Amino acid sequence: MAQGASWRRLGGPSQVMRSSYARALVNIGLIVGSERALVVDTGCGPRHAAEVLAAVRSVTPLPLVVANTHAHWDHFFGNAVFRHDGVSDFWAHAAARRHMAGTGESQRAAVSGVEPEMAAGEGPCTELVLPTRTVGADPVELDLGGVSAILFCLGPAHTDGDLMVGAPGVLFAGDVLEEGADPQFEDADRGGWVRVLRTLAGMGGGYPVMVPGHGNPVTAEFAARMADTMEGAVEGGAFESRANP
């Protein structure tokens, strides 16, 4: 299992693992139905993803589907390991797929210290595996067998292709929500991000648990506070571009 990590049950079919591999403290989501399971994000390269996959397999032997919440390296560089496990359906927002295709190779440098094979593009499972299925303006419902996962976008925010993954009572929001660290703005639509956070703040009735891309699960009230802070920074011109993730 990923270094120092364990699954945390969120209620219903959903769990989250805060994977502590190297410096990629990314949350991995898992939604398990009776026929297949959905994995939310795959980590930063083959070494990391192999640990994530082993952790997933400690929970379920079912066929897997993958959803990448956005196009930053720590959320999709592990896709090849999952393809090797038989995954054929990789979902993302259409804009995220375009961003992965356009910037994926240049993002390899970000993992040189922790995933040298991935950084060099040499060795097993180091190829960039792009999403095979995309979400546009309309939500997509995935039937996992007695459990539905809803894939949808609320508009540009952390990136122009942020994907939300909804399960009963739980929303995986990727880096649109950031707990325990500063948000990252390099690819952000700052005004749009505030608007999306306001929308999330009104969704607590359907999703009492919201999982950020990094950090602990939060609530809609956290999204509202994050929106207030970000709106004040936007209006005050206080934002500085920071490096991803």
CSV table of C-alpha atoms in Angstrom, one decimal:
chain,number,residue,atom,x,y,z
A,1,MET,CA,0.0,0.0,0.0
A,2,ALA,CA,1.2,3.5,-0.7
A,3,GLN,CA,3.7,4.8,1.9
A,4,GLY,CA,2.0,5.5,5.2
A,5,ALA,CA,-1.4,5.6,3.6
A,6,SER,CA,-4.7,3.8,4.3
A,7,TRP,CA,-8.2,4.0,3.1
A,8,ARG,CA,-10.7,6.3,4.9
A,9,ARG,CA,-14.3,5.4,4.5
A,10,LEU,CA,-16.5,8.3,3.6
A,11,GLY,CA,-19.9,6.7,3.7
A,12,GLY,CA,-21.7,4.6,1.2
A,13,PRO,CA,-19.5,3.2,-1.6
A,14,SER,CA,-16.7,5.8,-1.4
A,15,GLN,CA,-13.3,5.8,0.2
A,16,VAL,CA,-10.3,8.1,0.0
A,17,MET,CA,-6.6,7.4,0.4
A,18,ARG,CA,-4.2,10.3,1.1
A,19,SER,CA,-1.2,8.9,-0.8
A,20,SER,CA,2.0,10.1,0.8
A,21,TYR,CA,4.3,9.1,-2.0
A,22,ALA,CA,7.3,11.4,-2.1
A,23,ARG,CA,6.0,15.0,-2.2
A,24,ALA,CA,2.8,14.1,-4.1
A,25,LEU,CA,0.3,14.2,-1.2
A,26,VAL,CA,-2.5,13.5,-3.6
A,27,ASN,CA,-5.9,12.1,-2.6
A,28,ILE,CA,-6.9,9.0,-4.4
A,29,GLY,CA,-10.6,8.3,-4.5
A,30,LEU,CA,-12.4,4.9,-4.9
A,31,ILE,CA,-16.1,4.3,-5.5
A,32,VAL,CA,-17.0,0.6,-5.5
A,33,GLY,CA,-20.1,-0.8,-7.1
A,34,SER,CA,-21.2,-4.4,-7.6
A,35,GLU,CA,-19.8,-4.7,-11.1
A,36,ARG,CA,-16.9,-2.3,-11.3
A,37,ALA,CA,-15.0,0.4,-9.3
A,38,LEU,CA,-14.0,3.9,-10.2
A,39,VAL,CA,-10.6,5.2,-9.3
A,40,VAL,CA,-10.2,9.0,-9.0
A,41,ASP,CA,-6.7,10.1,-10.1
A,42,THR,CA,-3.7,7.8,-10.5
A,43,GLY,CA,-0.6,9.5,-9.0
A,44,CYS,CA,2.6,10.9,-10.4
A,45,GLY,CA,4.3,7.9,-12.2
A,46,PRO,CA,4.7,4.2,-12.4
A,47,ARG,CA,6.2,3.7,-9.0
A,48,HIS,CA,3.5,5.7,-7.3
A,49,ALA,CA,0.7,4.2,-9.3
A,50,ALA,CA,1.9,0.7,-8.6
A,51,GLU,CA,1.4,1.4,-4.9
A,52,VAL,CA,-1.9,3.0,-5.6
A,53,LEU,CA,-3.1,0.1,-7.7
A,54,ALA,CA,-2.0,-2.4,-5.0
A,55,ALA,CA,-4.0,-0.4,-2.4
A,56,VAL,CA,-7.1,-0.5,-4.7
A,57,ARG,CA,-6.7,-4.2,-5.2
A,58,SER,CA,-6.6,-4.7,-1.4
A,59,VAL,CA,-10.2,-3.4,-1.5
A,60,THR,CA,-11.7,-4.8,-4.7
A,61,PRO,CA,-10.9,-7.2,-7.5
A,62,LEU,CA,-13.5,-5.7,-9.8
A,63,PRO,CA,-12.8,-4.2,-13.2
A,64,LEU,CA,-11.7,-0.6,-12.9
A,65,VAL,CA,-12.6,2.8,-14.5
A,66,VAL,CA,-10.4,5.8,-14.0
A,67,ALA,CA,-11.3,9.5,-13.8
A,68,ASN,CA,-8.6,12.2,-13.9
A,69,THR,CA,-9.7,15.3,-12.2
A,70,HIS,CA,-7.4,17.6,-14.2
A,71,ALA,CA,-4.3,17.7,-16.3
A,72,HIS,CA,-1.5,18.1,-13.7
A,73,TRP,CA,1.1,15.4,-13.5
A,74,ASP,CA,0.3,14.2,-10.0
A,75,HIS,CA,-3.2,13.3,-11.0
A,76,PHE,CA,-2.7,11.5,-14.3
A,77,PHE,CA,1.0,10.3,-14.7
A,78,GLY,CA,0.0,6.9,-13.2
A,79,ASN,CA,-2.5,6.1,-16.0
A,80,ALA,CA,-0.2,3.7,-17.8
A,81,VAL,CA,-0.1,1.4,-14.8
A,82,PHE,CA,-3.8,1.2,-14.7
A,83,ARG,CA,-4.0,0.5,-18.4
A,84,HIS,CA,-1.6,-2.4,-17.9
A,85,ASP,CA,-4.1,-3.7,-15.3
A,86,GLY,CA,-6.8,-3.8,-18.0
A,87,VAL,CA,-8.4,-0.3,-17.7
A,88,SER,CA,-9.7,0.9,-21.0
A,89,ASP,CA,-12.0,3.7,-19.9
A,90,PHE,CA,-10.1,6.8,-18.7
A,91,TRP,CA,-12.4,9.8,-18.2
A,92,ALA,CA,-11.5,13.5,-18.0
A,93,HIS,CA,-12.9,16.8,-19.1
A,94,ALA,CA,-12.3,17.5,-22.8
A,95,ALA,CA,-10.2,20.6,-22.0
A,96,ALA,CA,-8.1,18.5,-19.6
A,97,ARG,CA,-7.4,16.0,-22.3
A,98,ARG,CA,-6.3,18.7,-24.6
A,99,HIS,CA,-4.0,20.1,-21.9
A,100,MET,CA,-2.5,16.7,-21.2
A,101,ALA,CA,-1.8,16.2,-24.8
A,102,GLY,CA,-0.2,19.6,-25.2
A,103,THR,CA,1.8,19.8,-22.0
A,104,GLY,CA,2.3,16.3,-20.7
A,105,GLU,CA,5.8,15.9,-22.1
A,106,SER,CA,6.9,19.2,-20.6
A,107,GLN,CA,5.5,18.2,-17.2
A,108,ARG,CA,7.8,15.2,-17.0
A,109,ALA,CA,10.5,17.4,-15.5
A,110,ALA,CA,8.4,17.9,-12.4
A,111,VAL,CA,8.9,14.3,-11.3
A,112,SER,CA,12.7,14.0,-12.0
A,113,GLY,CA,13.5,13.6,-8.3
A,114,VAL,CA,10.9,11.0,-7.4
A,115,GLU,CA,10.1,9.2,-10.7
A,116,PRO,CA,13.3,9.3,-12.8
A,117,GLU,CA,12.0,6.8,-15.3
A,118,MET,CA,8.8,8.8,-15.8
A,119,ALA,CA,10.8,12.0,-16.1
A,120,ALA,CA,13.0,10.4,-18.8
A,121,GLY,CA,10.1,8.6,-20.5
A,122,GLU,CA,12.0,5.4,-20.4
A,123,GLY,CA,10.9,2.0,-19.0
A,124,PRO,CA,7.6,0.2,-18.4
A,125,CYS,CA,4.5,2.2,-17.9
A,126,THR,CA,6.2,5.6,-18.5
A,127,GLU,CA,4.1,6.5,-21.6
A,128,LEU,CA,1.5,9.2,-21.2
A,129,VAL,CA,-1.9,7.6,-21.3
A,130,LEU,CA,-4.5,10.2,-22.3
A,131,PRO,CA,-8.2,9.9,-21.4
A,132,THR,CA,-10.2,7.8,-23.8
A,133,ARG,CA,-13.5,9.2,-22.8
A,134,THR,CA,-14.3,12.9,-22.2
A,135,VAL,CA,-16.9,15.0,-20.4
A,136,GLY,CA,-18.2,18.2,-22.0
A,137,ALA,CA,-21.0,20.5,-21.0
A,138,ASP,CA,-23.4,17.7,-20.1
A,139,PRO,CA,-22.8,15.5,-17.0
A,140,VAL,CA,-22.1,11.8,-17.6
A,141,GLU,CA,-23.5,9.1,-15.3
A,142,LEU,CA,-21.5,5.9,-14.9
A,143,ASP,CA,-23.3,2.8,-13.6
A,144,LEU,CA,-20.9,0.9,-11.4
A,145,GLY,CA,-23.5,-1.7,-10.5
A,146,GLY,CA,-26.0,-0.5,-8.0
A,147,VAL,CA,-24.0,2.7,-7.6
A,148,SER,CA,-23.9,5.7,-9.9
A,149,ALA,CA,-21.0,8.1,-10.2
A,150,ILE,CA,-21.7,11.5,-11.9
A,151,LEU,CA,-18.9,13.2,-13.8
A,152,PHE,CA,-19.5,16.9,-14.4
A,153,CYS,CA,-17.8,20.3,-14.8
A,154,LEU,CA,-18.7,23.6,-13.1
A,155,GLY,CA,-16.6,25.8,-15.2
A,156,PRO,CA,-12.9,27.0,-15.3
A,157,ALA,CA,-11.3,27.2,-11.9
A,158,HIS,CA,-8.0,25.6,-10.9
A,159,THR,CA,-7.7,24.8,-14.6
A,160,ASP,CA,-10.0,25.0,-17.6
A,161,GLY,CA,-10.8,21.3,-17.3
A,162,ASP,CA,-11.6,20.5,-13.7
A,163,LEU,CA,-13.7,17.4,-13.4
A,164,MET,CA,-16.0,16.8,-10.5
A,165,VAL,CA,-16.8,13.2,-9.5
A,166,GLY,CA,-20.0,12.8,-7.5
A,167,ALA,CA,-21.0,9.7,-5.6
A,168,PRO,CA,-23.8,9.2,-3.0
A,169,GLY,CA,-23.1,11.8,-0.4
A,170,VAL,CA,-19.5,12.5,-1.5
A,171,LEU,CA,-18.0,14.8,-4.1
A,172,PHE,CA,-14.4,14.4,-5.3
A,173,ALA,CA,-13.5,17.9,-6.4
A,174,GLY,CA,-9.8,17.7,-7.3
A,175,ASP,CA,-7.6,20.7,-6.8
A,176,VAL,CA,-10.6,23.1,-7.0
A,177,LEU,CA,-10.6,22.5,-3.2
A,178,GLU,CA,-7.3,22.6,-1.4
A,179,GLU,CA,-7.1,21.9,2.3
A,180,GLY,CA,-3.9,22.4,4.4
A,181,ALA,CA,-2.0,24.2,1.7
A,182,ASP,CA,-2.3,27.3,-0.5
A,183,PRO,CA,-4.2,26.9,-3.8
A,184,GLN,CA,-2.1,26.8,-7.0
A,185,PHE,CA,-2.8,29.4,-9.6
A,186,GLU,CA,-0.5,28.8,-12.6
A,187,ASP,CA,-3.3,27.5,-14.9
A,188,ALA,CA,-6.2,29.1,-13.0
A,189,ASP,CA,-9.1,31.2,-14.0
A,190,ARG,CA,-9.2,33.2,-10.8
A,191,GLY,CA,-12.6,34.8,-11.2
A,192,GLY,CA,-14.0,31.5,-12.4
A,193,TRP,CA,-12.6,29.7,-9.5
A,194,VAL,CA,-14.4,31.9,-7.1
A,195,ARG,CA,-17.7,31.3,-9.0
A,196,VAL,CA,-17.1,27.5,-8.9
A,197,LEU,CA,-16.4,27.6,-5.2
A,198,ARG,CA,-19.7,29.6,-4.6
A,199,THR,CA,-21.5,26.8,-6.5
A,200,LEU,CA,-19.8,24.1,-4.4
A,201,ALA,CA,-20.8,26.1,-1.3
A,202,GLY,CA,-24.4,25.6,-2.3
A,203,MET,CA,-24.1,21.9,-2.9
A,204,GLY,CA,-23.7,20.7,0.7
A,205,GLY,CA,-27.2,19.2,0.8
A,206,GLY,CA,-26.3,16.7,-1.9
A,207,TYR,CA,-22.7,16.3,-1.0
A,208,PRO,CA,-22.1,16.7,2.7
A,209,VAL,CA,-18.5,15.4,2.2
A,210,MET,CA,-16.2,17.0,-0.3
A,211,VAL,CA,-12.8,15.6,-1.0
A,212,PRO,CA,-10.1,18.0,-2.1
A,213,GLY,CA,-7.2,17.0,-4.4
A,214,HIS,CA,-4.9,17.4,-1.4
A,215,GLY,CA,-5.7,17.4,2.3
A,216,ASN,CA,-8.5,16.3,4.5
A,217,PRO,CA,-12.2,15.9,3.4
A,218,VAL,CA,-14.1,19.1,4.0
A,219,THR,CA,-17.7,20.4,3.8
A,220,ALA,CA,-19.6,23.0,1.7
A,221,GLU,CA,-18.8,25.5,4.5
A,222,PHE,CA,-15.1,25.1,3.7
A,223,ALA,CA,-15.8,25.9,0.0
A,224,ALA,CA,-17.6,29.1,1.1
A,225,ARG,CA,-14.7,30.2,3.3
A,226,MET,CA,-12.2,29.4,0.5
A,227,ALA,CA,-14.4,31.5,-1.9
A,228,ASP,CA,-14.4,34.4,0.5
A,229,THR,CA,-10.6,34.3,0.9
A,230,MET,CA,-10.0,33.9,-2.8
A,231,GLU,CA,-12.5,36.7,-3.8
A,232,GLY,CA,-10.7,39.1,-1.4
A,233,ALA,CA,-7.4,38.2,-2.9
A,234,VAL,CA,-8.7,38.6,-6.4
A,235,GLU,CA,-10.2,42.0,-5.6
A,236,GLY,CA,-7.0,43.1,-3.8
A,237,GLY,CA,-4.7,41.9,-6.5
A,238,ALA,CA,-2.8,39.8,-4.0
A,239,PHE,CA,-2.5,36.6,-6.2
A,240,GLU,CA,0.9,35.5,-7.3
A,241,SER,CA,1.4,32.6,-9.7
A,242,ARG,CA,2.8,29.6,-8.0
A,243,ALA,CA,4.2,26.3,-9.5
A,244,ASN,CA,2.0,23.3,-9.6
A,245,PRO,CA,0.7,20.9,-8.4
